[in-house]
Amino acid sequence: MDFEKVVDFRHACKIFDENKKISKSDLNYILKTTIKSPSSFGIEGWKFLVIQNQDLKEKLKPYCWNQPQITTCSDLIVLLYRKNMTSKDEYVIKSLKRRKYFEKSLQKYAEFIDSRSLSEIKCWSKAQTYIASAYLMLSSASLGIDSCPIEGFEHENIKNLLDFDKQNYDISYMVALGYRLNHPKTLERRDFDELVEFI
Ligand SMILES: Cc1cc2nc3c(=O)[nH]c(=O)nc-3n(C[C@H](O)[C@H](O)[C@H](O)COP(=O)(O)O)c2cc1C
């Protein structure tokens, strides 16, 4: 699909067709292209939980403002971010080891990160998952698959229901994937000149 068509196809889908499931090969394509997203220093401080289990989706829904996307979607992707990505983090070190000049990269990374507080690092790490989520949604759209980004949820309650490495990761947000039930509204955006400034 032409890229602009992909962009125009994507919208925040409010309800999915429960009878349509994403095929395994399409889902793999979406996730494989998603993990090609850029990340700072190439660390890839994220994880993607794929929820297909209907019972679990039903349990999550009340803590997601009862949004119908949660239970009607085919796959609910929960994006996790890595929390303590200091220069001592073994996960960070493993990523940096792929670089030609590991010692130099580690030193540069330490200068970049180690003066920041853990809450600043968390914020920085979480922000990067939004880039991956754009890949996720646009990759889906390129296959004619709909999505809805979902930040409307009770973080701690959702966290309690999900099984993941909570020591090292936390929930960023979610993206529901599936096939639209209804025709979307026309995409509304502010004027180009209001948002884009050439300086
Ligand atoms: C970080 C983020 C969180 C969002 N959370 C929700 C949500 O919880 N529920 C929902 O229906 N839409 C959610 N949206 C979708 C936006 O409301 C939607 O993208 C916006 O209104 C523009 O509509 P469009 O995407 O259809 O063009 C979220 C979008 C973003 C980027």
PDB file of C-alpha atoms and ligand atoms in Angstrom:
ATOM      1  CA  MET A   1       0.000   0.000   0.000  1.00  0.00           C
ATOM      2  CA  ASP A   2       1.155   3.540  -0.765  1.00  0.00           C
ATOM      3  CA  PHE A   3       2.335   5.116   2.521  1.00  0.00           C
ATOM      4  CA  GLU A   4      -0.224   7.919   2.524  1.00  0.00           C
ATOM      5  CA  LYS A   5      -2.985   5.358   2.032  1.00  0.00           C
ATOM      6  CA  VAL A   6      -1.632   3.429   5.011  1.00  0.00           C
ATOM      7  CA  VAL A   7      -1.709   6.592   7.122  1.00  0.00           C
ATOM      8  CA  ASP A   8      -5.234   7.432   5.978  1.00  0.00           C
ATOM      9  CA  PHE A   9      -6.435   3.899   6.672  1.00  0.00           C
ATOM     10  CA  ARG A  10      -5.324   4.059  10.309  1.00  0.00           C
ATOM     11  CA  HIS A  11      -7.736   5.515  12.801  1.00  0.00           C
ATOM     12  CA  ALA A  12      -8.448   4.873  16.457  1.00  0.00           C
ATOM     13  CA  CYS A  13     -10.887   2.008  15.947  1.00  0.00           C
ATOM     14  CA  LYS A  14     -13.532   2.083  18.679  1.00  0.00           C
ATOM     15  CA  ILE A  15     -14.998  -1.371  18.163  1.00  0.00           C
ATOM     16  CA  PHE A  16     -13.684  -4.390  16.311  1.00  0.00           C
ATOM     17  CA  ASP A  17     -15.444  -7.232  14.546  1.00  0.00           C
ATOM     18  CA  GLU A  18     -15.224 -10.019  17.125  1.00  0.00           C
ATOM     19  CA  ASN A  19     -15.554 -12.684  14.465  1.00  0.00           C
ATOM     20  CA  LYS A  20     -12.412 -11.689  12.617  1.00  0.00           C
ATOM     21  CA  LYS A  21      -9.057 -12.785  13.933  1.00  0.00           C
ATOM     22  CA  ILE A  22      -5.645 -11.713  12.682  1.00  0.00           C
ATOM     23  CA  SER A  23      -3.772 -14.593  11.073  1.00  0.00           C
ATOM     24  CA  LYS A  24      -0.602 -15.880  12.665  1.00  0.00           C
ATOM     25  CA  SER A  25       1.474 -14.810   9.671  1.00  0.00           C
ATOM     26  CA  ASP A  26       0.053 -11.265   9.640  1.00  0.00           C
ATOM     27  CA  LEU A  27       0.617 -10.929  13.367  1.00  0.00           C
ATOM     28  CA  ASN A  28       4.193 -12.124  12.974  1.00  0.00           C
ATOM     29  CA  TYR A  29       4.773  -9.621  10.194  1.00  0.00           C
ATOM     30  CA  ILE A  30       3.384  -6.805  12.370  1.00  0.00           C
ATOM     31  CA  LEU A  31       5.523  -7.741  15.368  1.00  0.00           C
ATOM     32  CA  LYS A  32       8.642  -8.353  13.303  1.00  0.00           C
ATOM     33  CA  THR A  33       8.377  -4.935  11.685  1.00  0.00           C
ATOM     34  CA  THR A  34       7.561  -3.339  15.042  1.00  0.00           C
ATOM     35  CA  ILE A  35      10.786  -4.533  16.633  1.00  0.00           C
ATOM     36  CA  LYS A  36      12.695  -2.812  13.832  1.00  0.00           C
ATOM     37  CA  SER A  37      11.676   0.496  15.384  1.00  0.00           C
ATOM     38  CA  PRO A  38      14.572   2.800  16.310  1.00  0.00           C
ATOM     39  CA  SER A  39      15.560   3.106  19.967  1.00  0.00           C
ATOM     40  CA  SER A  40      18.033   5.356  21.708  1.00  0.00           C
ATOM     41  CA  PHE A  41      21.552   3.855  21.544  1.00  0.00           C
ATOM     42  CA  GLY A  42      19.880   0.848  19.915  1.00  0.00           C
ATOM     43  CA  ILE A  43      19.070  -0.582  23.341  1.00  0.00           C
ATOM     44  CA  GLU A  44      15.538  -1.804  22.557  1.00  0.00           C
ATOM     45  CA  GLY A  45      14.377  -1.359  26.136  1.00  0.00           C
ATOM     46  CA  TRP A  46      10.958  -2.790  25.547  1.00  0.00           C
ATOM     47  CA  LYS A  47       8.828  -5.908  25.404  1.00  0.00           C
ATOM     48  CA  PHE A  48       5.529  -6.658  23.757  1.00  0.00           C
ATOM     49  CA  LEU A  49       2.951  -8.833  25.511  1.00  0.00           C
ATOM     50  CA  VAL A  50       0.451 -10.298  23.086  1.00  0.00           C
ATOM     51  CA  ILE A  51      -2.880 -11.072  24.709  1.00  0.00           C
ATOM     52  CA  GLN A  52      -5.179 -13.394  22.791  1.00  0.00           C
ATOM     53  CA  ASN A  53      -6.855 -15.121  25.702  1.00  0.00           C
ATOM     54  CA  GLN A  54     -10.475 -13.963  25.791  1.00  0.00           C
ATOM     55  CA  ASP A  55     -10.902 -14.632  29.526  1.00  0.00           C
ATOM     56  CA  LEU A  56      -7.944 -12.438  30.301  1.00  0.00           C
ATOM     57  CA  LYS A  57      -9.279  -9.674  28.027  1.00  0.00           C
ATOM     58  CA  GLU A  58     -12.620  -9.871  29.885  1.00  0.00           C
ATOM     59  CA  LYS A  59     -10.784  -9.482  33.192  1.00  0.00           C
ATOM     60  CA  LEU A  60      -8.841  -6.482  31.896  1.00  0.00           C
ATOM     61  CA  LYS A  61     -11.820  -4.640  30.415  1.00  0.00           C
ATOM     62  CA  PRO A  62     -13.314  -3.176  33.655  1.00  0.00           C
ATOM     63  CA  TYR A  63      -9.912  -1.650  34.420  1.00  0.00           C
ATOM     64  CA  CYS A  64      -9.725  -0.171  30.908  1.00  0.00           C
ATOM     65  CA  TRP A  65     -12.688   2.159  31.329  1.00  0.00           C
ATOM     66  CA  ASN A  66     -14.840  -0.678  29.957  1.00  0.00           C
ATOM     67  CA  GLN A  67     -13.677   0.187  26.463  1.00  0.00           C
ATOM     68  CA  PRO A  68     -15.135  -2.297  23.957  1.00  0.00           C
ATOM     69  CA  GLN A  69     -11.853  -2.457  22.047  1.00  0.00           C
ATOM     70  CA  ILE A  70     -10.371  -4.620  24.806  1.00  0.00           C
ATOM     71  CA  THR A  71     -12.697  -7.555  24.335  1.00  0.00           C
ATOM     72  CA  THR A  72     -13.593  -7.156  20.662  1.00  0.00           C
ATOM     73  CA  CYS A  73     -10.028  -6.921  19.391  1.00  0.00           C
ATOM     74  CA  SER A  74      -8.235  -9.904  17.979  1.00  0.00           C
ATOM     75  CA  ASP A  75      -4.952  -9.189  19.771  1.00  0.00           C
ATOM     76  CA  LEU A  76      -4.212  -6.801  22.573  1.00  0.00           C
ATOM     77  CA  ILE A  77      -0.592  -5.703  22.629  1.00  0.00           C
ATOM     78  CA  VAL A  78       0.725  -4.410  25.926  1.00  0.00           C
ATOM     79  CA  LEU A  79       3.907  -2.407  25.489  1.00  0.00           C
ATOM     80  CA  LEU A  80       6.363  -2.675  28.354  1.00  0.00           C
ATOM     81  CA  TYR A  81       9.372  -0.478  28.930  1.00  0.00           C
ATOM     82  CA  ARG A  82      12.544  -1.396  30.747  1.00  0.00           C
ATOM     83  CA  LYS A  83      12.868   0.575  33.951  1.00  0.00           C
ATOM     84  CA  ASN A  84      16.391   0.840  35.267  1.00  0.00           C
ATOM     85  CA  MET A  85      18.423   1.341  32.159  1.00  0.00           C
ATOM     86  CA  THR A  86      21.556   2.707  33.781  1.00  0.00           C
ATOM     87  CA  SER A  87      24.976   1.949  32.326  1.00  0.00           C
ATOM     88  CA  LYS A  88      25.212  -0.962  34.808  1.00  0.00           C
ATOM     89  CA  ASP A  89      22.119  -2.708  33.484  1.00  0.00           C
ATOM     90  CA  GLU A  90      23.115  -6.041  31.954  1.00  0.00           C
ATOM     91  CA  TYR A  91      20.426  -5.658  29.272  1.00  0.00           C
ATOM     92  CA  VAL A  92      21.895  -2.296  28.230  1.00  0.00           C
ATOM     93  CA  ILE A  93      25.393  -3.753  28.196  1.00  0.00           C
ATOM     94  CA  LYS A  94      24.271  -6.652  25.984  1.00  0.00           C
ATOM     95  CA  SER A  95      22.816  -4.213  23.448  1.00  0.00           C
ATOM     96  CA  LEU A  96      25.865  -1.969  23.465  1.00  0.00           C
ATOM     97  CA  LYS A  97      28.164  -4.988  23.016  1.00  0.00           C
ATOM     98  CA  ARG A  98      26.826  -5.298  19.469  1.00  0.00           C
ATOM     99  CA  ARG A  99      28.575  -2.034  18.654  1.00  0.00           C
ATOM    100  CA  LYS A 100      32.020  -1.911  17.131  1.00  0.00           C
ATOM    101  CA  TYR A 101      33.429   0.318  19.886  1.00  0.00           C
ATOM    102  CA  PHE A 102      31.743  -1.146  22.940  1.00  0.00           C
ATOM    103  CA  GLU A 103      33.878   0.528  25.634  1.00  0.00           C
ATOM    104  CA  LYS A 104      33.510   3.940  24.008  1.00  0.00           C
ATOM    105  CA  SER A 105      29.761   3.480  23.564  1.00  0.00           C
ATOM    106  CA  LEU A 106      29.317   2.400  27.170  1.00  0.00           C
ATOM    107  CA  GLN A 107      31.263   5.423  28.371  1.00  0.00           C
ATOM    108  CA  LYS A 108      29.179   7.729  26.195  1.00  0.00           C
ATOM    109  CA  TYR A 109      26.002   6.075  27.428  1.00  0.00           C
ATOM    110  CA  ALA A 110      27.117   6.419  31.066  1.00  0.00           C
ATOM    111  CA  GLU A 111      27.723  10.151  30.500  1.00  0.00           C
ATOM    112  CA  PHE A 112      24.314  10.451  28.890  1.00  0.00           C
ATOM    113  CA  ILE A 113      22.282   8.517  31.444  1.00  0.00           C
ATOM    114  CA  ASP A 114      23.921   8.179  34.822  1.00  0.00           C
ATOM    115  CA  SER A 115      23.354  11.760  35.967  1.00  0.00           C
ATOM    116  CA  ARG A 116      19.612  11.305  35.494  1.00  0.00           C
ATOM    117  CA  SER A 117      17.233  10.182  38.220  1.00  0.00           C
ATOM    118  CA  LEU A 118      15.544   6.801  37.914  1.00  0.00           C
ATOM    119  CA  SER A 119      12.222   8.511  37.291  1.00  0.00           C
ATOM    120  CA  GLU A 120      13.750  10.506  34.416  1.00  0.00           C
ATOM    121  CA  ILE A 121      15.197   7.305  32.975  1.00  0.00           C
ATOM    122  CA  LYS A 122      11.792   5.633  33.228  1.00  0.00           C
ATOM    123  CA  CYS A 123      10.159   8.525  31.424  1.00  0.00           C
ATOM    124  CA  TRP A 124      12.781   8.422  28.677  1.00  0.00           C
ATOM    125  CA  SER A 125      12.429   4.666  28.308  1.00  0.00           C
ATOM    126  CA  LYS A 126       8.629   4.800  28.245  1.00  0.00           C
ATOM    127  CA  ALA A 127       8.625   7.547  25.614  1.00  0.00           C
ATOM    128  CA  GLN A 128      10.491   5.264  23.230  1.00  0.00           C
ATOM    129  CA  THR A 129       7.731   2.670  23.269  1.00  0.00           C
ATOM    130  CA  TYR A 130       5.457   5.214  21.599  1.00  0.00           C
ATOM    131  CA  ILE A 131       7.743   5.127  18.570  1.00  0.00           C
ATOM    132  CA  ALA A 132       7.441   1.352  18.456  1.00  0.00           C
ATOM    133  CA  SER A 133       3.685   1.667  18.788  1.00  0.00           C
ATOM    134  CA  ALA A 134       3.588   3.883  15.698  1.00  0.00           C
ATOM    135  CA  TYR A 135       5.395   1.120  13.824  1.00  0.00           C
ATOM    136  CA  LEU A 136       2.891  -1.360  15.224  1.00  0.00           C
ATOM    137  CA  MET A 137      -0.146   0.632  14.092  1.00  0.00           C
ATOM    138  CA  LEU A 138       1.181   1.571  10.678  1.00  0.00           C
ATOM    139  CA  SER A 139       2.502  -1.881   9.957  1.00  0.00           C
ATOM    140  CA  SER A 140      -0.961  -3.218  10.829  1.00  0.00           C
ATOM    141  CA  ALA A 141      -2.605  -0.623   8.605  1.00  0.00           C
ATOM    142  CA  SER A 142      -0.386  -1.651   5.697  1.00  0.00           C
ATOM    143  CA  LEU A 143      -2.063  -5.078   5.931  1.00  0.00           C
ATOM    144  CA  GLY A 144      -5.561  -3.619   6.241  1.00  0.00           C
ATOM    145  CA  ILE A 145      -5.617  -4.298   9.974  1.00  0.00           C
ATOM    146  CA  ASP A 146      -7.084  -1.749  12.369  1.00  0.00           C
ATOM    147  CA  SER A 147      -5.772  -0.589  15.699  1.00  0.00           C
ATOM    148  CA  CYS A 148      -6.548   1.541  18.714  1.00  0.00           C
ATOM    149  CA  PRO A 149      -3.931   2.993  21.045  1.00  0.00           C
ATOM    150  CA  ILE A 150      -5.198   2.692  24.616  1.00  0.00           C
ATOM    151  CA  GLU A 151      -3.979   4.724  27.520  1.00  0.00           C
ATOM    152  CA  GLY A 152      -7.300   4.772  29.321  1.00  0.00           C
ATOM    153  CA  PHE A 153      -6.645   2.123  31.945  1.00  0.00           C
ATOM    154  CA  GLU A 154      -5.899   1.714  35.641  1.00  0.00           C
ATOM    155  CA  HIS A 155      -2.214   1.039  35.636  1.00  0.00           C
ATOM    156  CA  GLU A 156      -1.817  -0.845  38.934  1.00  0.00           C
ATOM    157  CA  ASN A 157      -4.899  -3.028  38.449  1.00  0.00           C
ATOM    158  CA  ILE A 158      -3.777  -4.015  34.965  1.00  0.00           C
ATOM    159  CA  LYS A 159      -0.285  -4.691  36.217  1.00  0.00           C
ATOM    160  CA  ASN A 160      -1.657  -7.043  38.879  1.00  0.00           C
ATOM    161  CA  LEU A 161      -3.503  -9.058  36.246  1.00  0.00           C
ATOM    162  CA  LEU A 162      -0.538  -9.522  33.942  1.00  0.00           C
ATOM    163  CA  ASP A 163       2.338 -11.883  34.391  1.00  0.00           C
ATOM    164  CA  PHE A 164       5.678 -10.345  33.382  1.00  0.00           C
ATOM    165  CA  ASP A 165       9.074  -9.436  34.817  1.00  0.00           C
ATOM    166  CA  LYS A 166       7.920  -6.576  37.052  1.00  0.00           C
ATOM    167  CA  GLN A 167      11.346  -6.135  38.570  1.00  0.00           C
ATOM    168  CA  ASN A 168      12.718  -4.857  35.271  1.00  0.00           C
ATOM    169  CA  TYR A 169       9.699  -3.763  33.255  1.00  0.00           C
ATOM    170  CA  ASP A 170       6.606  -1.644  33.642  1.00  0.00           C
ATOM    171  CA  ILE A 171       3.548  -1.057  31.477  1.00  0.00           C
ATOM    172  CA  SER A 172       3.746   1.803  29.011  1.00  0.00           C
ATOM    173  CA  TYR A 173       0.433   1.486  27.264  1.00  0.00           C
ATOM    174  CA  MET A 174      -1.592  -0.802  24.976  1.00  0.00           C
ATOM    175  CA  VAL A 175      -2.592  -1.136  21.368  1.00  0.00           C
ATOM    176  CA  ALA A 176      -5.624  -3.196  20.378  1.00  0.00           C
ATOM    177  CA  LEU A 177      -5.538  -4.815  16.929  1.00  0.00           C
ATOM    178  CA  GLY A 178      -8.307  -6.280  14.824  1.00  0.00           C
ATOM    179  CA  TYR A 179     -10.763  -5.507  12.061  1.00  0.00           C
ATOM    180  CA  ARG A 180     -13.136  -2.541  12.136  1.00  0.00           C
ATOM    181  CA  LEU A 181     -16.846  -3.139  12.640  1.00  0.00           C
ATOM    182  CA  ASN A 182     -17.936   0.336  11.535  1.00  0.00           C
ATOM    183  CA  HIS A 183     -16.823   2.895   8.993  1.00  0.00           C
ATOM    184  CA  PRO A 184     -14.539   5.420  10.658  1.00  0.00           C
ATOM    185  CA  LYS A 185     -15.177   9.157  10.801  1.00  0.00           C
ATOM    186  CA  THR A 186     -13.152  11.323   8.446  1.00  0.00           C
ATOM    187  CA  LEU A 187      -9.733  12.047   9.884  1.00  0.00           C
ATOM    188  CA  GLU A 188      -9.737  15.537  11.406  1.00  0.00           C
ATOM    189  CA  ARG A 189      -6.486  17.409  11.778  1.00  0.00           C
ATOM    190  CA  ARG A 190      -5.412  20.987  12.419  1.00  0.00           C
ATOM    191  CA  ASP A 191      -4.138  23.025   9.502  1.00  0.00           C
ATOM    192  CA  PHE A 192      -0.695  22.197   8.209  1.00  0.00           C
ATOM    193  CA  ASP A 193       0.464  25.808   8.721  1.00  0.00           C
ATOM    194  CA  GLU A 194      -0.614  25.773  12.341  1.00  0.00           C
ATOM    195  CA  LEU A 195       1.459  22.706  13.095  1.00  0.00           C
ATOM    196  CA  VAL A 196       4.439  23.056  10.800  1.00  0.00           C
ATOM    197  CA  GLU A 197       6.819  25.963  10.960  1.00  0.00           C
ATOM    198  CA  PHE A 198       9.811  26.391   8.672  1.00  0.00           C
ATOM    199  CA  ILE A 199      12.501  28.327  10.515  1.00  0.00           C
TER     200      ILE A 199
HETATM  201  C1  LIG B   1      -1.175   7.746  23.783  1.00  0.00           C
HETATM  202  C2  LIG B   1      -2.562   7.593  23.263  1.00  0.00           C
HETATM  203  C3  LIG B   1      -3.540   7.073  24.076  1.00  0.00           C
HETATM  204  C4  LIG B   1      -4.826   6.879  23.593  1.00  0.00           C
HETATM  205  N1  LIG B   1      -5.767   6.262  24.375  1.00  0.00           N
HETATM  206  C5  LIG B   1      -6.995   6.008  23.870  1.00  0.00           C
HETATM  207  C6  LIG B   1      -7.942   5.276  24.614  1.00  0.00           C
HETATM  208  O1  LIG B   1      -7.725   4.876  25.745  1.00  0.00           O
HETATM  209  N2  LIG B   1      -9.128   5.005  24.029  1.00  0.00           N
HETATM  210  C7  LIG B   1      -9.444   5.413  22.754  1.00  0.00           C
HETATM  211  O2  LIG B   1     -10.537   5.132  22.280  1.00  0.00           O
HETATM  212  N3  LIG B   1      -8.551   6.130  22.034  1.00  0.00           N
HETATM  213  C8  LIG B   1      -7.341   6.424  22.545  1.00  0.00           C
HETATM  214  N4  LIG B   1      -6.422   7.104  21.803  1.00  0.00           N
HETATM  215  C9  LIG B   1      -6.784   7.513  20.441  1.00  0.00           C
HETATM  216  C10 LIG B   1      -6.972   9.002  20.256  1.00  0.00           C
HETATM  217  O3  LIG B   1      -8.107   9.433  20.943  1.00  0.00           O
HETATM  218  C11 LIG B   1      -7.071   9.265  18.751  1.00  0.00           C
HETATM  219  O4  LIG B   1      -5.873   8.886  18.140  1.00  0.00           O
HETATM  220  C12 LIG B   1      -7.359  10.732  18.442  1.00  0.00           C
HETATM  221  O5  LIG B   1      -8.606  11.105  18.926  1.00  0.00           O
HETATM  222  C13 LIG B   1      -7.327  11.000  16.939  1.00  0.00           C
HETATM  223  O6  LIG B   1      -8.198  10.122  16.254  1.00  0.00           O
HETATM  224  P1  LIG B   1      -7.663   9.169  15.089  1.00  0.00           P
HETATM  225  O7  LIG B   1      -6.513   8.377  15.648  1.00  0.00           O
HETATM  226  O8  LIG B   1      -8.830   8.292  14.743  1.00  0.00           O
HETATM  227  O9  LIG B   1      -7.249  10.029  13.963  1.00  0.00           O
HETATM  228  C14 LIG B   1      -5.143   7.302  22.270  1.00  0.00           C
HETATM  229  C15 LIG B   1      -4.144   7.840  21.474  1.00  0.00           C
HETATM  230  C16 LIG B   1      -2.869   7.967  21.941  1.00  0.00           C
HETATM  231  C17 LIG B   1      -1.796   8.507  21.043  1.00  0.00           C
END
